[in-house]
Structure formats: C-alpha cells, structure tokens
mmCIF file of C-alpha atoms in Angstrom:
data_model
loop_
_atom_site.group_PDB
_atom_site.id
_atom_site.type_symbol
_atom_site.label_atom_id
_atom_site.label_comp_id
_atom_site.label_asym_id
_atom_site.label_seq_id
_atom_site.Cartn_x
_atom_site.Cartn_y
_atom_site.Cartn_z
ATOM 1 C CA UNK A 50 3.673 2.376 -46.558
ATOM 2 C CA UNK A 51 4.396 1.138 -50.150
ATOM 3 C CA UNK A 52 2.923 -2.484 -50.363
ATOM 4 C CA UNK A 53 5.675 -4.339 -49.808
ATOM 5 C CA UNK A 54 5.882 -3.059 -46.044
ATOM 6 C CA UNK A 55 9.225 -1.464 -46.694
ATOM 7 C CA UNK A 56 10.311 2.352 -46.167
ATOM 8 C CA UNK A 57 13.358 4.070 -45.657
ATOM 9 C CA UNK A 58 14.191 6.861 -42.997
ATOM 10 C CA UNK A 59 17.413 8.263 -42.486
ATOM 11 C CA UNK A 60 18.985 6.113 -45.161
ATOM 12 C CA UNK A 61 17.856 3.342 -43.488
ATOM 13 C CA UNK A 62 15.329 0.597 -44.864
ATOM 14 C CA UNK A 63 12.729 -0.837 -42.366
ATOM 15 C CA UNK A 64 10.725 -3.868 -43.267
ATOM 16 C CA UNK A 65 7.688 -4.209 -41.256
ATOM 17 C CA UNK A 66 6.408 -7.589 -42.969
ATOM 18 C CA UNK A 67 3.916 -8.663 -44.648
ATOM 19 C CA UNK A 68 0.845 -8.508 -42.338
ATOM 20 C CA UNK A 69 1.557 -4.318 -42.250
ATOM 21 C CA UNK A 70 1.884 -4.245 -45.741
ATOM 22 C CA UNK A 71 -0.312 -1.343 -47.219
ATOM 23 C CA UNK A 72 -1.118 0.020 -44.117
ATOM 24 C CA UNK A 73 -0.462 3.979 -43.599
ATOM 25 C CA UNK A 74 1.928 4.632 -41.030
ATOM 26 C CA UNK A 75 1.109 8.069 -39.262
ATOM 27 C CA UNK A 76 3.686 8.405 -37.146
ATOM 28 C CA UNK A 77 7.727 7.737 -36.424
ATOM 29 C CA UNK A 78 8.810 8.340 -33.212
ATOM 30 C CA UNK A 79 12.435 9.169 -33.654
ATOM 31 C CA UNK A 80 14.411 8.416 -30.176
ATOM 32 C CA UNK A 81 18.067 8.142 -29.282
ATOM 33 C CA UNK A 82 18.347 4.463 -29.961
ATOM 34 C CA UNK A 83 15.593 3.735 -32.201
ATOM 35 C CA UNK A 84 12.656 4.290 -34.152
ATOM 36 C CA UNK A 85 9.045 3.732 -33.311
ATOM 37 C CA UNK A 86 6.678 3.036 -35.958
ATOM 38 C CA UNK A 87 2.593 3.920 -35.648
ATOM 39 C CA UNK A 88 -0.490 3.380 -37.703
ATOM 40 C CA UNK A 89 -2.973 5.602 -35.281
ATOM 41 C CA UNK A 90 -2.342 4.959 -31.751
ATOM 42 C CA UNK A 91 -0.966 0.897 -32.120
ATOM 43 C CA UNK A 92 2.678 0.293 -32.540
ATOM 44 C CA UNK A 93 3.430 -1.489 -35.282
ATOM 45 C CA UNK A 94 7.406 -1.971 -34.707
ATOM 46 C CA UNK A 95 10.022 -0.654 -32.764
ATOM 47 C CA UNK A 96 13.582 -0.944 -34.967
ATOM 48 C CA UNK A 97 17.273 -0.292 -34.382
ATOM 49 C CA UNK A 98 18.552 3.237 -35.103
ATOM 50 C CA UNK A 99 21.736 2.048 -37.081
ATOM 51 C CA UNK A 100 22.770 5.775 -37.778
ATOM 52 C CA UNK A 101 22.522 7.620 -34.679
ATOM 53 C CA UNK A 102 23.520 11.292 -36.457
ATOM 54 C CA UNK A 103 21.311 13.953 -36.264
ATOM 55 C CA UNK A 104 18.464 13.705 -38.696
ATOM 56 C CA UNK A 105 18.388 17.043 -40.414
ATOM 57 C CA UNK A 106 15.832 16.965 -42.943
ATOM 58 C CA UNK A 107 12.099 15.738 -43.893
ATOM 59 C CA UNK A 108 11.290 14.404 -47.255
ATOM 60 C CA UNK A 109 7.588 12.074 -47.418
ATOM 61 C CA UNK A 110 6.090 10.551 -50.274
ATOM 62 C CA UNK A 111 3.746 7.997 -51.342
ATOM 63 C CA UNK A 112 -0.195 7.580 -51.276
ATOM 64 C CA UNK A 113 -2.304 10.574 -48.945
ATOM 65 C CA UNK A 114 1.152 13.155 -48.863
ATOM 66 C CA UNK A 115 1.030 16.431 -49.761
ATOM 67 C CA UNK A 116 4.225 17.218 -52.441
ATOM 68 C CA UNK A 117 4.942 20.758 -50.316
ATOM 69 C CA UNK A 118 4.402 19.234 -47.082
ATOM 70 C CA UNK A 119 8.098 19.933 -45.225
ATOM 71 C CA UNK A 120 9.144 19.471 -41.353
ATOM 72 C CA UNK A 121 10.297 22.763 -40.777
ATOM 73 C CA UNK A 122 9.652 24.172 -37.484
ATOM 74 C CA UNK A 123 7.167 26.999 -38.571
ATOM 75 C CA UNK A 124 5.370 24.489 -41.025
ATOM 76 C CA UNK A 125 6.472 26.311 -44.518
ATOM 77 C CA UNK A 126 7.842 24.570 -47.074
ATOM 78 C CA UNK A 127 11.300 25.743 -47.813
ATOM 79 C CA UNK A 128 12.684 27.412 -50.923
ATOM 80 C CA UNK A 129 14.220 24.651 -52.594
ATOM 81 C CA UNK A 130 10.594 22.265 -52.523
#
C-alpha cells in the first residue's frame, strides 16, 4: 500500500488511514456489496463497493509486484502486458 494508506480498485479509492499506512496488503476479498481488505490473515477494513459492475480485469503495482503478474484464470500474462 503506497504510504499514504490509499489505493484504488475498480476505479475506486480506499483510504485505510494512517495507522495502515505502508503496510502490504495481500489480499482483497471482492464480494457482492463490498470489499475486504487483508494484510496476512487480519482484516484491516471492510469498504463499500460503490460500483457493483463486474470487475473484468487485474492490474497491481507498487513495492514486492511482479510487472507480468496478471489475474487470468490459467496464471499467464496476457498478450497486451
């Protein structure tokens, strides 16, 4: 997470605060209604889905990701990466 606790997922920014800044978050659970955010096996947040449309694509950056890492099913990257 970038070090002012922010991110963005499915066009929508998430502010964790300031006690999770810096902190790597491993996982999003992505649910009907809203989003789950993990470092490990603690939940850091649960936030608001604001856009419930499908979410059809996987782009992650920042500090310990891989450039070609994609969330396709069979774990390729695709052809446009």
């Amino acid at each position: 997470m970038h070090a002012s606790s922010c991110f963005q997922i499915n066009g929508q920014f998430i502010k964790l605060g300031p006690r999770h800044a810096g902190r790597i978050v491993t996982a999003v659970v992505i649910e009907d209604t809203h989003f789950r955010i993990l470092h490990g096996e603690d939940e850091l947040a649960v936030r608001p889905r604001k856009n419930p449309g499908l979410i059809t694509r996987l782009y992650v950056n920042g500090m310990g990701t891989k450039r070609d890492c994609q969330g396709s099913p069979d774990g390729k990257p695709s052809k446009n990466s």
